[in-house]
Amino acid sequence: MADELRSHNVMRGTAEYVLQIGYVHGDVTVHLPPAADPVERAAWALARSIRTQWSAELNAWDLASAEPLAVRWRADWPELGGGGPGGQMARMADVFLGLGHRRLVVLGDPGAGKSTLAVLLALELAERCLTARHASRDGGGGGVRPPVPVVLTLESWDPSREHFRGWLARRIAEDHPGLPRVDGAHPAARLVQDGLVLPVLDGLDELPAHRRSLAVREIDRALGEKDALVLTSRTREYRAGEEAGASVARAAVIEAQPVGLQDATAYLLRSAAPQVRRSWKLMLDAVDQEPEGPVARALTSPLMIWLARRGFQAPPADPLELVRRPFPSREAVERYLLDLIIPAVFTQQPHSPDRLHAPSQWNPGRSRHWLAHLARHLTGRRTTEFAWWDLHRTPVVRVMLLPALALVCLALSQVAAVTRDWFVSSQTGDFMAGWGLELALTNGLVHAMAVWIAVDLWFGFRLGQPRRRANPFRIGAALRSAGRAASLGRGLKASAVVALPAALFSTMVMGAYDARPYVVMVVCSVVLAPLVMVTIAAPSDTEDASTPDEVLGSERTAAWLSVGTVAVLIGVGQGAFGWYVYASVGTTLARGVTAWFGAAAMLLLMSLWSRWLLAKGCLAIAGRVPWSLMEFLRDAHHGGLLQRSGGVYRFRHLRLQEHLSGTERGDAPAAPPYPHDALPHPRDARPSPYLRPPGSAAASAPLPRFRDALAELERSPLGSLKGWTVHADAHGFSAEGRSRRLSLAHWPVMLFLAVMVFIRSGVQGNWLVAAGASLAMCGFGVLIMLVHWLLPPQTQALRLTPAHIEFRMGRHRGRLAWSDVQLVAVRKLIHRKRDTKVYALHVLPRPGAPVPARYFRGGDGWFFVLPLSTSATVPVDLAAGLRDFAGTRWQEPPDFCVPQGGQGTVHIHNEVSGQARTEGVIQAGQVHGDVTFGQEGDNRGHMTQGD
């Protein structure tokens, strides 16, 4: 009977809960699958976050639900065929994963769909990562586990001072701070080290020319044998870098082909709304009659097809305008479509009910004006990423910053003065009562300043870079996050900022009649306030990527929490004097509230959120941005004009930013009028600000910026500098001189302290003290520079021979054989882990080769041999010596501009030496003076001169 009642239940698979109903007699055995490896668990969490982030971006780009557009690609890998991978991402992912070296370079003209292809491939690979995880959990093999794709832009990477792997790990840690820990640390570095991350790098061509080739070289050097990579770039810029020796080795290359007119017509008709489909049919029929016309040529670009579809999506926009208007060129059609997209995005239409933030009704004309200012701001800073915390760096805000800060301090000082006068009058004119409030206000400002500096030291001066904050109400998790973000050295420095003054103060009041108020003040202001502030400033543990709205919201929450907790603790410490000394509730409250007011003013005014409000207010008053700027950017993102990446906004396409900022390349043809083997140098990829033909529209443009003029000066030969001796011949190059030291690294700290001192004295109403103290801080910074300048000049020497490189800095010497040197380049000088704000000539020894003394260590395995200047420039005679003796090891900065001569005339000296692989040499532009052209042997060459 017992055997008949016995049951045997077996459950295989994945389930969150398993229920056994009835009476259980005997043992219950549960066989659980083995726990996942912590590194794999972190990789799966990263893949899930990537899928969520970029699926939302595709929805914003209106690509998730749109009809697919057939884009054809030309590939050099086998078995891809002639069809385009649009709609065949699974097949393309199979081919990519089957490559011997998983390296892919995606090329194409502007607007050819490179970024879209990269994102679609990343989503496909992320989905496969998650599928492989589920298969492994269910007991299956899971097949090939692809690396986790991480889509990044190269804008935030400075290859001259940070290794590619270090930058990649840092960006993953910043964008996804809450990934599961591995051995108590963030797994980003481990994921990169184990090759579990596939960097998908978008927009190589958006980098300045002087960084583009260096970035490609550093990426190629950092890639291991089995490391994967996807890189997108415009064809012209990448091919130019290839000719300069900057390319990704063993990488498959696919290049977008123009969209056929039939494919574009079919796509536009399929995706057209019913109310405008007839107009589309009439317009496309007219375009078919002129297949070489400007409209037909413009509609070969996926970007222009998307602009046309969105721009003419609904009335009153009429597609027939494309055939009614007499467009003189393809570029005119493209500019018309770029102008059309903004009114199409900002329409007076009802929003979807599932939208958390309902879009506002923005005026299209004003919207274009605001976006144009944003584009000019980014172009002026030579970047494509808009970070809201850098908005105060615009020239308008910098001019208005000090007056605006003075007005805020004036308003706060008036509030403090009125409160003090009211309290003194209520105390029958007691002078000591007013003096006590003045002392409490000063102590509140000073203590808040000390707490801010201590926390800034704790996080390594990172409070100027926002991040999503941890939940401060989860004290344990927030403290663990803060502990992981610090180091022992920074922790000791931060503790010294608040502990040493407190110890000195305690020693001075040790013999006081009643030590209780001082004990309360030390506990509240020195112990509890910094601890709470560290908890508030701790980075978040969330896995998902941060968005600009979330980062700004975290900063706003952190600012108000510091006012409600840290400032309150400082106020309690000051109010203790009123309670224990005067035994008066009124005095206690008055001193506590006054100290809280001073601490709150300091904490708020030093927060990034207040800088954002100040910058946004100044620009809104000037009419440059709307008052609800973040809401406007959010609506522009949902409309497909902007994209989000790592807490910043950027224009979805560089062409749109160039169009709005007025820096388009004019009516130049989209494809170069010469073969790829005759592409120009990378510095010619963008028009130079120094070479403008007379009478052109750019002739009336403003003069080059001070930084550019300074760079031209720093390219002067070393031999022309005072105190330098240069000798160059066929046997070697030597340069020796005595250089004075110019210290610049202290200025960020000095300006930070000057602003703090101004706020402290300004809130008290002591304007003379505020101005004097701020000027004193700046004067102290100048004094530090002067002291370094007056020190005995340091002897510097560099010698290049065919066999070795020899260098000397003061009493430190070094020597390396060329056989032991891998690369020579100009990089940011990081000396003893400090950014010196200057550039220097560096060498990279080969693995296993002897290295110079520790004094010359510059970071990432590089060693500096000669400090140069404040920009990535090289004196012309030194560059010539490096070309002669370093050979291919020398990575010459590709942005060498033509030096300017006297009386505003540009003197050009171009040489072509060796055998030119072209049938002719072309000198473009207006030539003033003699042109000399000679050949060895027969004189079959010719020169073409054009305006």
PDB file of C-alpha atoms in Angstrom, residues 498-513 515 518-519 521-522:
ATOM      1  CA  VAL A 498      38.558  68.348   8.945  1.00  0.00           C
ATOM      2  CA  ALA A 499      40.469  66.542  11.694  1.00  0.00           C
ATOM      3  CA  LEU A 500      43.560  68.731  11.955  1.00  0.00           C
ATOM      4  CA  PRO A 501      41.687  72.053  12.409  1.00  0.00           C
ATOM      5  CA  ALA A 502      39.363  70.330  14.883  1.00  0.00           C
ATOM      6  CA  ALA A 503      42.311  68.973  16.877  1.00  0.00           C
ATOM      7  CA  LEU A 504      43.952  72.400  16.939  1.00  0.00           C
ATOM      8  CA  PHE A 505      40.715  74.027  18.059  1.00  0.00           C
ATOM      9  CA  SER A 506      40.196  71.393  20.774  1.00  0.00           C
ATOM     10  CA  THR A 507      43.685  72.038  22.099  1.00  0.00           C
ATOM     11  CA  MET A 508      42.954  75.775  22.323  1.00  0.00           C
ATOM     12  CA  VAL A 509      39.697  75.313  24.275  1.00  0.00           C
ATOM     13  CA  MET A 510      40.885  72.453  26.437  1.00  0.00           C
ATOM     14  CA  GLY A 511      40.879  74.620  29.559  1.00  0.00           C
ATOM     15  CA  ALA A 512      37.449  76.162  28.916  1.00  0.00           C
ATOM     16  CA  TYR A 513      34.951  76.429  31.746  1.00  0.00           C
ATOM     17  CA  ALA A 515      33.664  72.014  27.137  1.00  0.00           C
ATOM     18  CA  TYR A 518      32.803  72.399  21.802  1.00  0.00           C
ATOM     19  CA  VAL A 519      32.358  68.628  22.008  1.00  0.00           C
ATOM     20  CA  MET A 521      30.342  71.133  17.616  1.00  0.00           C
ATOM     21  CA  VAL A 522      33.247  68.757  16.886  1.00  0.00           C
TER      22      VAL A 522
END
